[in-house]
mmCIF file of C-alpha atoms in Angstrom:
data_model
loop_
_atom_site.group_PDB
_atom_site.id
_atom_site.type_symbol
_atom_site.label_atom_id
_atom_site.label_comp_id
_atom_site.label_asym_id
_atom_site.label_seq_id
_atom_site.Cartn_x
_atom_site.Cartn_y
_atom_site.Cartn_z
ATOM 1 C CA TYR A 1 8.924 -0.750 3.839
ATOM 2 C CA THR A 2 10.814 2.376 2.874
ATOM 3 C CA TYR A 3 12.933 2.849 -0.208
ATOM 4 C CA ASP A 4 16.577 3.764 0.365
ATOM 5 C CA THR A 5 17.682 5.825 -2.627
ATOM 6 C CA HIS A 6 21.355 5.347 -1.755
ATOM 7 C CA SER A 7 21.305 1.523 -1.733
ATOM 8 C CA LYS A 8 18.360 1.396 -4.177
ATOM 9 C CA LEU A 9 16.699 -1.260 -2.003
ATOM 10 C CA TRP A 10 13.466 -1.565 -0.055
ATOM 11 C CA GLU A 11 14.152 -1.785 3.681
ATOM 12 C CA ASN A 12 11.983 -3.105 6.471
ATOM 13 C CA PRO A 13 12.678 -1.036 9.597
ATOM 14 C CA ASP A 14 11.024 -3.572 11.944
ATOM 15 C CA ALA A 15 10.135 -7.074 10.706
ATOM 16 C CA ALA A 16 8.048 -7.716 13.849
ATOM 17 C CA VAL A 17 5.545 -4.948 13.034
ATOM 18 C CA PHE A 18 2.593 -5.752 10.794
ATOM 19 C CA PHE A 19 -0.024 -3.421 9.373
ATOM 20 C CA ARG A 20 -3.560 -4.180 8.239
ATOM 21 C CA LEU A 21 -4.543 -2.288 5.119
ATOM 22 C CA PHE A 22 -7.953 -0.681 4.807
ATOM 23 C CA VAL A 23 -9.339 0.856 1.650
ATOM 24 C CA VAL A 24 -11.811 3.569 2.604
ATOM 25 C CA HIS A 25 -14.338 4.762 0.022
ATOM 26 C CA LEU A 26 -16.017 8.139 0.390
ATOM 27 C CA PRO A 27 -19.109 7.852 -1.865
ATOM 28 C CA ARG A 28 -20.012 11.553 -1.733
ATOM 29 C CA GLY A 29 -16.760 12.581 -3.396
ATOM 30 C CA GLY A 30 -16.102 9.278 -5.154
ATOM 31 C CA SER A 31 -12.632 9.165 -3.605
ATOM 32 C CA TYR A 32 -10.548 6.459 -1.934
ATOM 33 C CA ARG A 33 -7.916 6.440 0.824
ATOM 34 C CA LEU A 34 -5.477 3.770 1.948
ATOM 35 C CA LEU A 35 -5.124 3.412 5.723
ATOM 36 C CA GLY A 36 -2.453 1.170 7.232
ATOM 37 C CA VAL A 37 -3.121 0.395 10.906
ATOM 38 C CA GLU A 38 -0.386 -1.144 13.030
ATOM 39 C CA GLN A 39 -1.419 -4.496 14.503
ATOM 40 C CA ASN A 40 -0.411 -4.026 18.131
ATOM 41 C CA GLU A 41 -1.817 -2.450 21.286
ATOM 42 C CA GLY A 42 -1.190 1.107 20.079
ATOM 43 C CA ALA A 43 -2.895 0.541 16.698
ATOM 44 C CA ALA A 44 -1.137 3.583 15.233
ATOM 45 C CA VAL A 45 -1.972 4.660 11.693
ATOM 46 C CA GLY A 46 1.233 4.289 9.668
ATOM 47 C CA LEU A 47 -0.259 5.063 6.271
ATOM 48 C CA ASN A 48 -3.009 7.537 5.437
ATOM 49 C CA THR A 49 -2.949 8.587 1.814
ATOM 50 C CA PRO A 50 -5.463 9.428 -0.892
ATOM 51 C CA VAL A 51 -5.590 7.267 -4.006
ATOM 52 C CA PRO A 52 -5.915 9.531 -7.046
ATOM 53 C CA ALA A 53 -8.519 8.423 -9.597
ATOM 54 C CA ASN A 54 -6.030 8.448 -12.494
ATOM 55 C CA MET A 55 -3.719 5.768 -11.044
ATOM 56 C CA ILE A 56 -2.445 2.970 -13.266
ATOM 57 C CA VAL A 57 -2.714 -0.454 -11.633
ATOM 58 C CA ALA A 58 -0.293 -3.315 -12.350
ATOM 59 C CA ARG A 59 -0.533 -6.790 -10.803
ATOM 60 C CA LYS A 60 2.010 -9.584 -10.543
ATOM 61 C CA GLY A 61 1.610 -12.539 -8.205
ATOM 62 C CA ARG A 62 0.988 -11.284 -4.689
ATOM 63 C CA PHE A 63 1.922 -7.679 -5.536
ATOM 64 C CA VAL A 64 -0.323 -4.822 -6.659
ATOM 65 C CA GLN A 65 1.264 -1.568 -7.791
ATOM 66 C CA PHE A 66 -0.438 1.814 -8.238
ATOM 67 C CA ARG A 67 1.396 4.590 -10.028
ATOM 68 C CA ASP A 68 0.889 8.022 -11.452
ATOM 69 C CA LYS A 69 3.378 10.560 -12.802
ATOM 70 C CA LYS A 70 4.549 11.424 -9.278
ATOM 71 C CA ASN A 71 4.144 8.428 -6.921
ATOM 72 C CA ILE A 72 4.360 4.642 -6.839
ATOM 73 C CA TYR A 73 2.555 2.575 -4.206
ATOM 74 C CA LEU A 74 3.226 -1.143 -3.848
ATOM 75 C CA LEU A 75 1.015 -3.487 -1.858
ATOM 76 C CA ALA A 76 2.419 -6.905 -0.927
ATOM 77 C CA PHE A 77 -0.200 -9.459 0.064
ATOM 78 C CA THR A 78 0.367 -12.696 1.964
ATOM 79 C CA SER A 79 -0.962 -14.764 -0.938
ATOM 80 C CA LYS A 80 -1.767 -14.520 -4.643
ATOM 81 C CA ASP A 81 -5.421 -15.188 -3.799
ATOM 82 C CA ASP A 82 -5.565 -12.174 -1.460
ATOM 83 C CA ALA A 83 -4.005 -9.991 -4.147
ATOM 84 C CA ALA A 84 -6.444 -11.293 -6.779
ATOM 85 C CA ILE A 85 -9.544 -10.267 -4.808
ATOM 86 C CA PHE A 86 -8.208 -6.791 -3.999
ATOM 87 C CA GLU A 87 -10.065 -4.236 -6.144
#
């Protein structure tokens, strides 16, 4: 999804495209990255972003939100159970 500042709505550019989210931990630096890999033949990476250590996490139902002073990341899971086990 992308946020349209004009309409103030989240838009899905292609409802037929799904991404699998991977959380990658780099133990040497103690850092994390979020990777979103498209689930099709091309398997393109659509999201590759570091997760700063000082993020605030908020949970509600099947949604998990990370935020800092500059960015907001929202993860939408297929079920509340999936969201609950996400660390």
